[in-house]
Tab-separated table of C-alpha atoms and ligand atoms in Angstrom:
chain	number	residue	atom	x	y	z
A	156	MET	CA	-16.042	4.770	32.889
A	157	SER	CA	-12.819	7.380	31.147
A	158	THR	CA	-11.785	9.694	33.523
A	159	ALA	CA	-9.141	11.297	30.962
A	160	PRO	CA	-9.344	15.130	30.329
A	161	VAL	CA	-11.160	15.502	27.235
A	162	VAL	CA	-10.219	16.989	24.485
A	163	LEU	CA	-12.369	18.971	22.037
A	164	ILE	CA	-11.028	19.322	18.339
A	165	ILE	CA	-12.181	21.083	15.699
A	166	GLY	CA	-11.622	19.937	11.942
A	167	CYS	CA	-10.705	16.615	10.554
A	168	GLY	CA	-8.122	17.884	7.876
A	169	ILE	CA	-4.399	17.775	8.660
A	170	ALA	CA	-3.351	19.258	12.181
A	171	GLY	CA	-6.288	17.612	14.059
A	172	PRO	CA	-6.311	14.411	13.814
A	173	VAL	CA	-2.094	14.057	13.722
A	174	VAL	CA	-2.933	16.020	17.232
A	175	ALA	CA	-5.712	13.849	18.247
A	176	ILE	CA	-3.493	10.923	17.839
A	177	LEU	CA	-0.588	12.552	19.770
A	178	LEU	CA	-2.394	13.598	22.706
A	179	LYS	CA	-4.377	10.309	22.971
A	180	ARG	CA	-0.755	8.763	23.467
A	181	LYS	CA	-0.472	11.020	26.663
A	182	GLY	CA	-3.820	9.841	28.272
A	183	TYR	CA	-6.064	12.653	27.081
A	184	GLN	CA	-9.524	11.362	25.478
A	185	PRO	CA	-9.904	13.807	22.254
A	186	ILE	CA	-12.803	14.037	19.461
A	187	VAL	CA	-12.800	14.907	16.122
A	188	PHE	CA	-15.458	17.121	15.078
A	189	GLU	CA	-15.511	18.099	11.311
A	190	LYS	CA	-18.376	19.817	9.647
A	191	VAL	CA	-17.989	17.992	6.477
A	192	SER	CA	-21.025	15.405	6.750
A	193	LYS	CA	-18.896	13.024	5.272
A	194	LEU	CA	-15.114	13.416	4.068
A	195	ALA	CA	-14.433	12.388	0.548
A	196	ASP	CA	-12.828	13.950	-2.388
A	197	ALA	CA	-11.842	17.427	-2.099
A	198	GLY	CA	-8.890	19.666	-3.400
A	199	ALA	CA	-5.719	18.627	-5.255
A	200	SER	CA	-3.157	18.103	-3.683
A	201	LEU	CA	-0.657	19.350	-0.546
A	202	MET	CA	3.561	18.737	-0.794
A	203	LEU	CA	4.610	17.548	2.212
A	204	MET	CA	8.220	18.025	3.206
A	205	SER	CA	10.840	16.548	5.950
A	206	ASN	CA	9.164	18.750	8.684
A	207	GLY	CA	5.618	17.889	8.101
A	208	LEU	CA	6.915	13.830	7.159
A	209	LYS	CA	8.695	13.756	10.765
A	210	VAL	CA	5.311	14.744	11.838
A	211	LEU	CA	3.666	12.241	9.928
A	212	ASN	CA	6.145	9.370	11.172
A	213	LEU	CA	5.993	9.631	14.760
A	214	ILE	CA	2.531	8.766	14.306
A	215	GLY	CA	3.359	6.088	11.259
A	216	VAL	CA	1.795	7.091	8.447
A	217	ALA	CA	5.250	9.097	6.605
A	218	ASP	CA	6.022	5.507	5.131
A	219	ASP	CA	2.592	4.692	3.551
A	220	PHE	CA	2.325	8.588	2.365
A	221	THR	CA	5.935	8.465	0.724
A	222	THR	CA	5.177	5.022	-1.043
A	223	GLU	CA	2.120	6.266	-2.249
A	224	SER	CA	4.127	9.398	-3.690
A	225	THR	CA	7.519	9.859	-5.776
A	226	PRO	CA	9.226	11.170	-3.233
A	227	ILE	CA	11.062	14.533	-5.303
A	228	THR	CA	14.662	14.381	-5.978
A	229	THR	CA	15.194	17.933	-8.306
A	230	LEU	CA	14.351	21.683	-8.265
A	231	TRP	CA	13.700	22.438	-11.887
A	232	ASP	CA	13.364	26.165	-12.788
A	233	ALA	CA	12.324	27.263	-16.352
A	234	LYS	CA	11.433	29.928	-18.781
A	235	ALA	CA	7.301	29.252	-19.985
A	236	THR	CA	8.906	28.092	-22.966
A	237	GLY	CA	10.939	25.852	-21.154
A	238	GLU	CA	14.405	27.126	-21.610
A	239	ILE	CA	15.934	26.192	-18.174
A	240	LEU	CA	17.175	29.291	-15.984
A	241	GLY	CA	18.889	26.451	-13.404
A	242	GLN	CA	18.301	22.964	-11.398
A	243	SER	CA	19.619	21.285	-8.401
A	244	ASN	CA	19.118	17.841	-7.355
A	245	LEU	CA	19.305	18.871	-3.323
A	246	PRO	CA	15.861	17.572	-2.454
A	247	SER	CA	18.066	14.094	-3.212
A	248	THR	CA	19.928	14.244	-0.112
A	249	PHE	CA	16.517	15.649	2.147
A	250	THR	CA	16.317	11.527	3.065
A	251	SER	CA	19.906	11.460	4.457
A	252	LYS	CA	19.784	15.549	6.141
A	253	TYR	CA	16.531	15.242	7.058
A	254	GLY	CA	14.942	11.730	8.021
A	255	GLN	CA	12.867	12.383	5.296
A	256	PRO	CA	12.458	13.318	1.692
A	257	ALA	CA	9.406	15.696	0.369
A	258	ALA	CA	6.404	14.469	-1.876
A	259	GLY	CA	3.286	15.313	-3.117
A	260	ILE	CA	0.416	13.456	-1.995
A	261	ARG	CA	-3.474	13.706	-3.003
A	262	ARG	CA	-5.048	15.730	-0.644
A	263	THR	CA	-8.167	13.693	-0.602
A	264	SER	CA	-5.905	10.898	-0.081
A	265	ALA	CA	-3.993	12.878	3.372
A	266	ASN	CA	-7.482	13.478	4.613
A	267	LEU	CA	-8.662	9.939	4.032
A	268	LYS	CA	-5.868	8.060	5.378
A	269	LEU	CA	-5.869	10.584	8.325
A	270	LYS	CA	-9.021	10.147	9.100
A	271	GLN	CA	-8.731	6.404	8.949
A	272	LEU	CA	-5.876	6.171	11.439
A	273	LEU	CA	-8.139	7.830	14.249
A	274	LEU	CA	-10.502	5.119	13.763
A	275	ASP	CA	-7.489	2.876	14.074
A	276	SER	CA	-6.632	4.733	17.424
A	277	ASP	CA	-10.351	4.516	18.515
A	278	ILE	CA	-10.639	8.368	18.530
A	279	GLU	CA	-13.914	9.377	18.070
A	280	VAL	CA	-14.519	11.490	14.923
A	281	ARG	CA	-17.623	13.179	14.511
A	282	GLU	CA	-18.468	14.230	11.011
A	283	GLY	CA	-21.502	16.754	9.764
A	284	TRP	CA	-20.614	18.598	13.469
A	285	GLN	CA	-19.727	22.204	12.432
A	286	LEU	CA	-18.871	24.064	15.164
A	287	THR	CA	-20.970	27.107	15.929
A	288	ASP	CA	-20.188	28.819	19.494
A	289	ILE	CA	-18.150	28.653	22.347
A	290	SER	CA	-18.160	29.219	25.811
A	291	GLU	CA	-15.539	28.930	28.841
A	292	SER	CA	-15.435	28.379	31.919
A	293	ASP	CA	-12.180	28.779	34.561
A	294	SER	CA	-12.019	25.421	33.740
A	295	SER	CA	-13.925	24.023	31.045
A	296	VAL	CA	-15.677	24.871	28.107
A	297	LYS	CA	-18.278	23.921	25.478
A	298	ALA	CA	-18.517	23.763	22.257
A	299	SER	CA	-21.738	23.965	20.450
A	300	PHE	CA	-22.791	23.007	16.745
A	301	LYS	CA	-25.196	23.342	13.804
A	302	ASN	CA	-27.144	20.287	14.903
A	303	GLY	CA	-28.318	22.133	17.682
A	304	GLN	CA	-26.263	19.678	20.140
A	305	SER	CA	-22.805	21.320	22.392
A	306	VAL	CA	-20.007	18.981	24.163
A	307	THR	CA	-17.713	19.997	27.012
A	308	GLY	CA	-14.669	19.440	27.375
A	309	SER	CA	-11.616	20.024	29.410
A	310	PHE	CA	-10.165	22.268	26.448
A	311	LEU	CA	-10.610	22.925	22.983
A	312	ILE	CA	-8.269	23.178	19.586
A	313	GLY	CA	-8.953	24.654	16.908
A	314	CYS	CA	-7.848	22.872	13.665
A	315	ASP	CA	-10.725	24.414	11.276
A	316	GLY	CA	-8.260	25.906	8.679
A	317	ILE	CA	-8.032	29.124	6.783
A	318	LYS	CA	-11.302	29.957	6.909
A	319	ALA	CA	-11.865	28.816	11.122
A	320	THR	CA	-14.911	29.254	12.861
A	321	SER	CA	-12.923	29.423	16.047
A	322	ARG	CA	-10.836	31.996	15.226
A	323	SER	CA	-13.672	34.231	14.368
A	324	ILE	CA	-15.011	33.618	18.032
A	325	LEU	CA	-11.850	33.817	19.795
A	326	LEU	CA	-11.355	37.266	18.737
A	327	LYS	CA	-15.288	38.554	19.225
A	328	ASN	CA	-14.640	36.906	22.911
A	329	GLN	CA	-11.327	39.061	22.719
A	330	GLY	CA	-13.086	42.069	22.339
A	331	GLN	CA	-12.025	41.991	18.126
A	332	THR	CA	-13.281	41.535	14.826
A	333	GLU	CA	-11.983	40.034	12.109
A	334	SER	CA	-10.674	41.647	9.382
A	335	ALA	CA	-12.021	40.605	5.924
A	336	ALA	CA	-10.054	38.255	4.235
A	337	ASP	CA	-7.935	40.261	1.215
A	338	TYR	CA	-7.564	39.225	-2.125
A	339	THR	CA	-4.319	39.290	-3.345
A	340	GLY	CA	-5.311	40.109	-7.231
A	341	LEU	CA	-4.224	35.871	-7.263
A	342	THR	CA	-5.776	33.309	-9.209
A	343	GLN	CA	-4.834	29.891	-8.765
A	344	THR	CA	-6.226	26.737	-11.050
A	345	ALA	CA	-4.867	23.392	-10.386
A	346	GLY	CA	-5.550	20.258	-11.756
A	347	ILE	CA	-4.068	16.532	-11.703
A	348	SER	CA	-2.855	15.054	-14.638
A	349	PRO	CA	-1.336	11.831	-15.890
A	350	THR	CA	2.665	12.786	-16.000
A	351	PRO	CA	3.735	13.266	-19.632
A	352	ALA	CA	6.841	11.140	-20.516
A	353	SER	CA	8.485	13.763	-20.559
A	354	LEU	CA	8.657	14.664	-16.667
A	355	LEU	CA	8.493	10.891	-15.745
A	356	PRO	CA	12.445	10.165	-15.949
A	357	VAL	CA	12.884	12.850	-13.483
A	358	PRO	CA	10.729	13.730	-10.431
A	359	ALA	CA	11.316	17.239	-9.460
A	360	MET	CA	9.657	19.895	-8.476
A	361	ARG	CA	8.942	22.709	-11.729
A	362	ASN	CA	8.526	25.833	-12.220
A	363	TRP	CA	8.194	28.056	-15.084
A	364	TYR	CA	7.866	31.462	-15.100
A	365	SER	CA	6.616	33.863	-17.751
A	366	ASP	CA	4.447	37.816	-17.389
A	367	SER	CA	2.386	38.015	-14.905
A	368	ILE	CA	1.814	34.013	-15.367
A	369	HIS	CA	3.943	31.086	-12.873
A	370	ALA	CA	3.092	27.469	-13.503
A	371	ILE	CA	4.030	24.923	-10.726
A	372	SER	CA	4.606	20.663	-11.008
A	373	TYR	CA	5.115	18.204	-9.122
A	374	PRO	CA	4.648	14.692	-8.636
A	375	ILE	CA	1.954	12.732	-6.091
A	376	SER	CA	2.258	8.738	-7.989
A	377	PRO	CA	4.321	7.020	-10.031
A	378	THR	CA	1.771	7.636	-12.949
A	379	HIS	CA	0.131	11.081	-11.916
A	380	THR	CA	1.309	14.807	-11.283
A	381	SER	CA	-0.039	17.526	-9.644
A	382	TRP	CA	-0.109	21.410	-11.395
A	383	ALA	CA	-1.186	24.959	-10.898
A	384	ILE	CA	-0.394	28.007	-12.703
A	385	THR	CA	-1.130	31.408	-10.502
A	386	GLN	CA	-2.022	34.283	-12.834
A	387	ARG	CA	-3.363	37.850	-11.919
A	388	GLU	CA	-6.713	38.080	-12.232
A	389	SER	CA	-9.459	40.683	-11.392
A	390	GLN	CA	-12.269	38.408	-10.727
A	391	GLU	CA	-12.708	37.159	-7.086
A	392	LYS	CA	-13.173	33.844	-6.689
A	393	GLU	CA	-13.392	31.712	-3.347
A	394	GLU	CA	-10.783	29.345	-1.795
A	395	THR	CA	-13.826	26.530	-2.345
A	396	TRP	CA	-11.014	24.012	-3.309
A	397	ARG	CA	-14.301	22.709	-5.253
A	398	PRO	CA	-13.354	19.947	-8.892
A	399	CYS	CA	-15.203	21.944	-11.268
A	400	HIS	CA	-18.166	20.108	-13.129
A	401	PRO	CA	-17.467	18.329	-16.514
A	402	ASP	CA	-18.382	21.241	-18.977
A	403	GLU	CA	-16.663	23.736	-16.488
A	404	MET	CA	-13.770	21.843	-16.793
A	405	LEU	CA	-14.259	21.445	-21.013
A	406	GLU	CA	-14.052	25.563	-20.251
A	407	GLN	CA	-11.062	25.685	-18.268
A	408	ARG	CA	-8.675	23.423	-20.771
A	409	ALA	CA	-9.387	25.656	-23.355
A	410	TYR	CA	-9.492	28.970	-22.113
A	411	LEU	CA	-5.566	27.812	-20.581
A	412	SER	CA	-4.317	26.327	-23.566
A	413	LYS	CA	-5.065	30.002	-24.979
A	414	LEU	CA	-3.635	31.386	-22.144
A	415	LEU	CA	-0.409	29.390	-22.110
A	416	ALA	CA	0.009	29.255	-26.001
A	417	GLY	CA	3.879	28.671	-27.118
A	418	TRP	CA	4.319	27.349	-23.667
A	419	ASP	CA	6.722	23.908	-23.028
A	420	ASP	CA	4.686	21.056	-24.398
A	421	ALA	CA	4.856	19.259	-21.092
A	422	VAL	CA	2.510	22.290	-19.040
A	423	LEU	CA	-0.034	21.848	-21.949
A	424	GLU	CA	-0.268	18.399	-22.083
A	425	LEU	CA	-0.865	18.617	-18.031
A	426	VAL	CA	-3.813	21.174	-19.037
A	427	ASN	CA	-5.166	18.987	-21.587
A	428	SER	CA	-5.179	15.855	-20.065
A	429	SER	CA	-6.288	16.524	-16.372
A	430	GLU	CA	-8.605	14.643	-14.586
A	431	ARG	CA	-9.568	17.061	-12.642
A	432	ILE	CA	-9.374	20.750	-12.090
A	433	ILE	CA	-10.120	23.604	-9.260
A	434	LYS	CA	-9.871	27.292	-9.531
A	435	PHE	CA	-10.169	29.172	-6.589
A	436	GLY	CA	-9.027	33.095	-5.853
A	437	LEU	CA	-5.604	33.713	-3.060
A	438	PHE	CA	-6.955	35.741	-0.170
A	439	ASP	CA	-4.299	36.533	2.357
A	440	ARG	CA	-5.143	37.967	6.311
A	441	GLN	CA	-2.891	40.101	8.320
A	442	GLU	CA	-1.159	37.822	11.205
A	443	LEU	CA	-2.480	37.795	14.079
A	444	GLY	CA	-0.448	38.611	17.742
A	445	PRO	CA	0.650	35.621	19.781
A	446	GLU	CA	-1.420	36.593	22.465
A	447	GLN	CA	-4.859	36.019	19.654
A	448	TRP	CA	-4.340	32.513	19.135
A	449	TYR	CA	-5.816	31.680	22.382
A	450	SER	CA	-8.158	32.302	25.095
A	451	ARG	CA	-8.792	30.189	29.050
A	452	ARG	CA	-9.590	27.135	27.140
A	453	CYS	CA	-8.677	27.350	23.764
A	454	VAL	CA	-6.037	27.388	21.276
A	455	LEU	CA	-5.540	27.845	17.480
A	456	VAL	CA	-3.492	25.608	15.185
A	457	GLY	CA	-2.157	25.183	11.515
A	458	ASP	CA	-4.188	27.761	8.870
A	459	ALA	CA	-7.099	28.883	11.920
A	460	ALA	CA	-3.817	30.347	13.657
A	461	HIS	CA	-1.580	31.151	10.468
A	462	PRO	CA	-3.788	31.279	7.161
A	463	THR	CA	-1.160	32.052	4.620
A	464	SER	CA	-1.066	32.155	0.521
A	465	PRO	CA	0.484	28.568	-0.471
A	466	HIS	CA	3.558	30.019	-2.437
A	467	LEU	CA	5.814	28.334	0.015
A	468	GLY	CA	4.347	24.933	0.294
A	469	GLN	CA	4.597	25.333	4.384
A	470	GLY	CA	0.855	25.282	4.871
A	471	ALA	CA	0.249	21.690	5.866
A	472	ASN	CA	4.300	21.615	6.817
A	473	GLN	CA	3.565	24.367	9.608
A	474	ALA	CA	0.625	22.669	10.598
A	475	LEU	CA	2.080	19.722	11.693
A	476	GLU	CA	4.531	21.213	13.449
A	477	ASP	CA	2.049	23.052	15.937
A	478	ALA	CA	0.457	19.444	15.923
A	479	TYR	CA	3.804	18.010	17.123
A	480	HIS	CA	4.695	21.444	19.345
A	481	LEU	CA	1.167	22.141	20.932
A	482	SER	CA	1.267	17.947	21.972
A	483	GLN	CA	5.135	18.633	23.534
A	484	LEU	CA	4.015	21.453	25.986
A	485	LEU	CA	0.830	19.516	27.237
A	486	PRO	CA	1.762	17.196	30.212
A	487	ALA	CA	0.518	14.050	30.133
A	488	VAL	CA	-2.124	13.053	31.944
A	489	SER	CA	-1.801	9.495	32.673
A	490	THR	CA	1.496	7.085	32.941
A	491	ASP	CA	1.096	3.599	32.599
A	492	GLY	CA	-2.507	4.426	33.576
A	493	ALA	CA	-2.174	5.654	36.590
A	494	PRO	CA	-3.793	9.388	36.266
A	495	ASN	CA	-0.913	12.009	36.653
A	496	GLU	CA	-1.851	14.645	39.390
A	497	ASP	CA	0.360	17.701	39.359
A	498	ALA	CA	-0.268	17.415	35.130
A	499	ILE	CA	-4.675	17.236	36.034
A	500	SER	CA	-3.755	20.408	38.692
A	501	LEU	CA	-2.179	22.192	35.772
A	502	LEU	CA	-4.575	21.774	33.051
A	503	VAL	CA	-6.889	23.353	35.444
A	504	LYS	CA	-4.820	26.341	36.925
A	505	ASP	CA	-2.646	27.339	34.411
A	506	LEU	CA	-3.347	26.301	30.947
A	507	ALA	CA	-3.584	28.842	29.205
A	508	GLU	CA	-0.382	30.676	31.064
A	509	VAL	CA	1.816	27.722	30.705
A	510	VAL	CA	1.216	25.934	27.940
A	511	PHE	CA	-0.748	27.802	25.031
A	512	LYS	CA	0.950	30.856	26.022
A	513	SER	CA	4.247	29.056	25.320
A	514	PHE	CA	3.027	27.925	22.343
A	515	ALA	CA	1.725	30.248	20.539
A	516	GLU	CA	5.235	32.769	21.620
A	517	MET	CA	6.901	29.570	20.509
A	518	ARG	CA	5.199	29.351	16.654
A	519	GLN	CA	3.925	32.903	16.010
A	520	PRO	CA	7.282	34.354	14.899
A	521	ARG	CA	8.353	31.628	12.485
A	522	THR	CA	4.692	30.960	10.855
A	523	SER	CA	4.197	34.440	10.477
A	524	ALA	CA	7.478	34.944	9.136
A	525	LEU	CA	6.251	32.180	6.380
A	526	VAL	CA	3.166	33.979	5.681
A	527	ARG	CA	5.251	37.214	4.879
A	528	GLY	CA	7.383	35.009	3.005
A	529	ALA	CA	4.797	33.681	1.100
A	530	ARG	CA	3.220	36.825	0.274
A	531	VAL	CA	6.833	37.929	-1.154
A	532	GLN	CA	7.240	34.578	-3.209
A	533	GLY	CA	3.779	34.655	-4.794
A	534	GLU	CA	4.236	38.384	-6.115
A	535	SER	CA	7.991	37.788	-7.598
A	536	ARG	CA	6.568	34.858	-8.858
A	537	VAL	CA	3.987	36.773	-11.262
A	538	ALA	CA	6.067	39.399	-11.845
A	539	SER	CA	4.625	41.899	-14.225
A	540	GLY	CA	6.261	43.553	-17.140
A	541	ASP	CA	9.542	43.349	-19.597
A	542	GLU	CA	11.679	44.600	-16.622
A	543	ALA	CA	10.342	43.318	-13.393
A	544	CYS	CA	10.242	39.732	-15.438
A	545	GLN	CA	14.298	40.063	-16.609
A	546	LYS	CA	14.927	41.044	-13.061
A	547	ARG	CA	13.267	37.452	-11.404
A	548	ASP	CA	15.129	35.875	-13.707
A	549	ALA	CA	18.409	36.918	-13.340
A	550	ALA	CA	17.808	36.330	-9.410
A	551	ILE	CA	16.955	32.373	-10.193
A	552	GLU	CA	19.593	31.845	-12.862
A	553	SER	CA	22.140	33.752	-9.827
A	554	SER	CA	19.981	31.414	-6.796
A	555	PHE	CA	21.009	28.028	-9.034
A	556	ARG	CA	24.150	28.663	-8.986
A	557	ASP	CA	25.268	28.391	-5.513
A	558	ASP	CA	23.423	25.086	-4.265
A	559	SER	CA	24.582	26.870	-0.460
A	560	ILE	CA	22.012	29.609	-1.170
A	561	ILE	CA	19.286	26.936	-2.031
A	562	ALA	CA	20.137	24.032	1.181
A	563	ALA	CA	20.147	27.466	3.079
A	564	LYS	CA	16.946	28.134	2.291
A	565	PHE	CA	15.447	24.344	2.168
A	566	ASP	CA	17.265	24.435	5.805
A	567	ASN	CA	14.714	26.623	7.202
A	568	PHE	CA	11.861	24.599	6.493
A	569	LEU	CA	13.583	21.064	7.120
A	570	SER	CA	15.818	20.706	10.431
A	571	HIS	CA	12.250	21.507	12.359
A	572	PRO	CA	10.300	20.679	14.608
A	573	PHE	CA	12.789	18.414	15.759
B	893	LIG	C1	-11.038	20.673	1.563
B	893	LIG	C2	-9.528	20.976	1.360
B	893	LIG	C3	-8.695	21.072	-0.176
B	893	LIG	C4	-7.307	21.618	0.211
B	893	LIG	N1	-6.611	21.573	-0.648
B	893	LIG	C5	-5.802	21.760	-1.088
B	893	LIG	C6	-5.016	22.140	-1.708
B	893	LIG	O1	-5.182	21.322	-2.988
B	893	LIG	N2	-3.726	22.525	-1.799
B	893	LIG	C7	-2.962	22.877	-1.112
B	893	LIG	O2	-2.010	23.391	-1.275
B	893	LIG	N3	-3.938	23.029	-0.158
B	893	LIG	C8	-4.870	22.725	0.292
B	893	LIG	N4	-5.986	23.148	1.060
B	893	LIG	C9	-5.110	23.864	2.525
B	893	LIG	C10	-4.183	22.905	3.153
B	893	LIG	O3	-4.590	21.373	2.545
B	893	LIG	C11	-3.762	23.546	4.455
B	893	LIG	O4	-2.816	24.758	4.478
B	893	LIG	C12	-3.915	22.347	5.638
B	893	LIG	O5	-3.909	21.318	5.252
B	893	LIG	C13	-3.526	23.116	6.716
B	893	LIG	O6	-4.149	22.439	7.601
B	893	LIG	P1	-5.095	22.498	8.863
B	893	LIG	O7	-4.983	21.522	9.728
B	893	LIG	O8	-4.676	23.677	9.742
B	893	LIG	O9	-6.462	22.608	8.304
B	893	LIG	P2	-7.298	22.529	7.358
B	893	LIG	O10	-6.411	20.830	6.676
B	893	LIG	O11	-8.051	23.150	6.204
B	893	LIG	O12	-8.214	21.560	7.649
B	893	LIG	C14	-9.432	22.351	8.817
B	893	LIG	C15	-10.505	20.689	8.705
B	893	LIG	O13	-11.663	21.665	9.480
B	893	LIG	C16	-12.788	21.901	8.489
B	893	LIG	N5	-13.975	22.808	9.460
B	893	LIG	C17	-13.922	24.162	9.422
B	893	LIG	N6	-15.022	24.573	9.626
B	893	LIG	C18	-14.978	23.848	10.349
B	893	LIG	C19	-17.117	24.098	11.580
B	893	LIG	N7	-16.721	25.279	11.857
B	893	LIG	N8	-16.752	23.123	12.508
B	893	LIG	C20	-16.019	21.572	12.206
B	893	LIG	N9	-14.946	21.924	11.446
B	893	LIG	C21	-14.561	22.490	10.886
B	893	LIG	C22	-12.892	21.370	7.249
B	893	LIG	O14	-13.924	20.909	6.503
B	893	LIG	C23	-11.442	20.594	7.096
B	893	LIG	O15	-11.611	19.620	7.147
B	893	LIG	C24	-6.904	22.551	1.064
B	893	LIG	C25	-7.654	22.462	2.295
B	893	LIG	C26	-9.033	21.903	2.733
B	893	LIG	C27	-9.982	21.943	3.876
C-alpha cells in the first residue's frame, strides 16, 4: 500500500489537474474532487498566453493545445466600424522570446484534455464530489462532500474557482465572513462561430470599441473564432457559463444584431453565425490578503484565491502560474522511490509556515495587481460618453505608435513564471 502523503485537490478545472500532476511527480498521492457529475461541454474559450503555456508544457500538453488552436500573430484594435486604431505583430515574437505563443482554446477542450491527462497519469478523479466542509488538525485535514462521504489527507488545495467553497470555509474558520460578490455593472455575451473569411488570413486578437460596448475576438482553431461583447447593463446575471438553449440563441442573436447595427461586418457575421452563445454578469470581489489564502493544512490556488474579471485574459494563466509555484515550494517526498524523511517531517510540522505562507506572500501581490488591472481595463474598454471614448481611443492609438510600450505590458505577464 502507498504511504505517499494524500493531497486532496478540490476542483478539476485548470489549476487542479495541473497541480495534481506536478505533485504526483514529487511523490505525493493527489486525489482530485470535482463537483460536476461528469465534466462535459461548458463555457466558451480561454486565451492561454506564453506564461500559462510554459506551465502546460511542463506536463506535456502545450503542443496539443497550440496545435488544436491557431496561435495569434497580431494585435488589432479598431473603432466599432472597423476603422483601425492600431495594430502590432508583437505576438508573432512570443515563441522566440518566451518559448510559447499565445493561443485561444475551447474551455471544454482544455477541461477534457486535462482530465484525460490525470487518468493517464493514474491520478484518481472523483466527479460528482462537491466539497461542503473542511476540518483540520495539526497533521491532517478532512474534507466532507455533499454525497455524505468524507476523505482525510495530509493537506488540501482549494482549486474550486471563482465561487470556491474552500475559500468560504477558510474565511469562516478564520472568523471572517466572505463579502458578497459585487456586480460590476457589466455583462458579457460570449460565443463561438466559424471564422469570417475576412478574419481568416491574420490570426489576431481583435478589439472593437464603441460607446459603452466592447467586442473582442480571437481564433480557437483553424476554422473557428471565439468572441465576446461586453456592455453596461443594470440587469445582473450570474456567471453560470451555461450555453443558451436554441430559442435563447435566436433571441440573443436578434438582440445583438440590433445593438451592433453599423458595426464592422465581421462582428455581425460572428454574432449571426454563432454556434453557441453564453451570457453572464461580471462580478468582482475585494482581493484577499496573503494570510487569508491558507490555514494550517489548506491553501487556495487560482480563481479560488484571486477571482478576477476577464478583461486581461489572465485568469487561467495565473492559475497555472500558481500551480507551478506551489508545486515548486512543496518538497519532493520521495527520491527514486525512497521516502524523503526531512520532507515528510516538514509536511507535518511546518507546512503552513514554510510552504503556504511563502506561496501566498509570493503570489498575492502579483495576482492582486492583475485583478485591479483587469478592473481598470474593463472600465476603460466600455467608456461611456463622447469625451471618455475619444480619450480612450486616443490612448489606444498612442500605445500602438510605440511597440515598446505594448512589449513592456506583455513582458510583465509572459516572462513568468520562469
Ligand atoms: C465551467 C466553466 C466555464 C468557464 N468558461 C470561461 C470562459 O468561457 N471564458 C473565460 O475567460 N473564463 C471561463 N471560466 C473561468 C476561467 O476558466 C478561470 O478563470 C480559470 O479556469 C481559473 O482556473 P481555476 O482552476 O482556478 O478554476 P476553474 O477552472 O474555474 O475550475 C474550478 C473547478 O472547481 C469545480 N468546483 C467548484 N466548486 C466545487 C466544490 N465545492 N467541490 C468540488 N469542485 C468544485 C468547478 O466545477 C470547476 O471545475 C470558466 C470557468 C468554469 C468553471
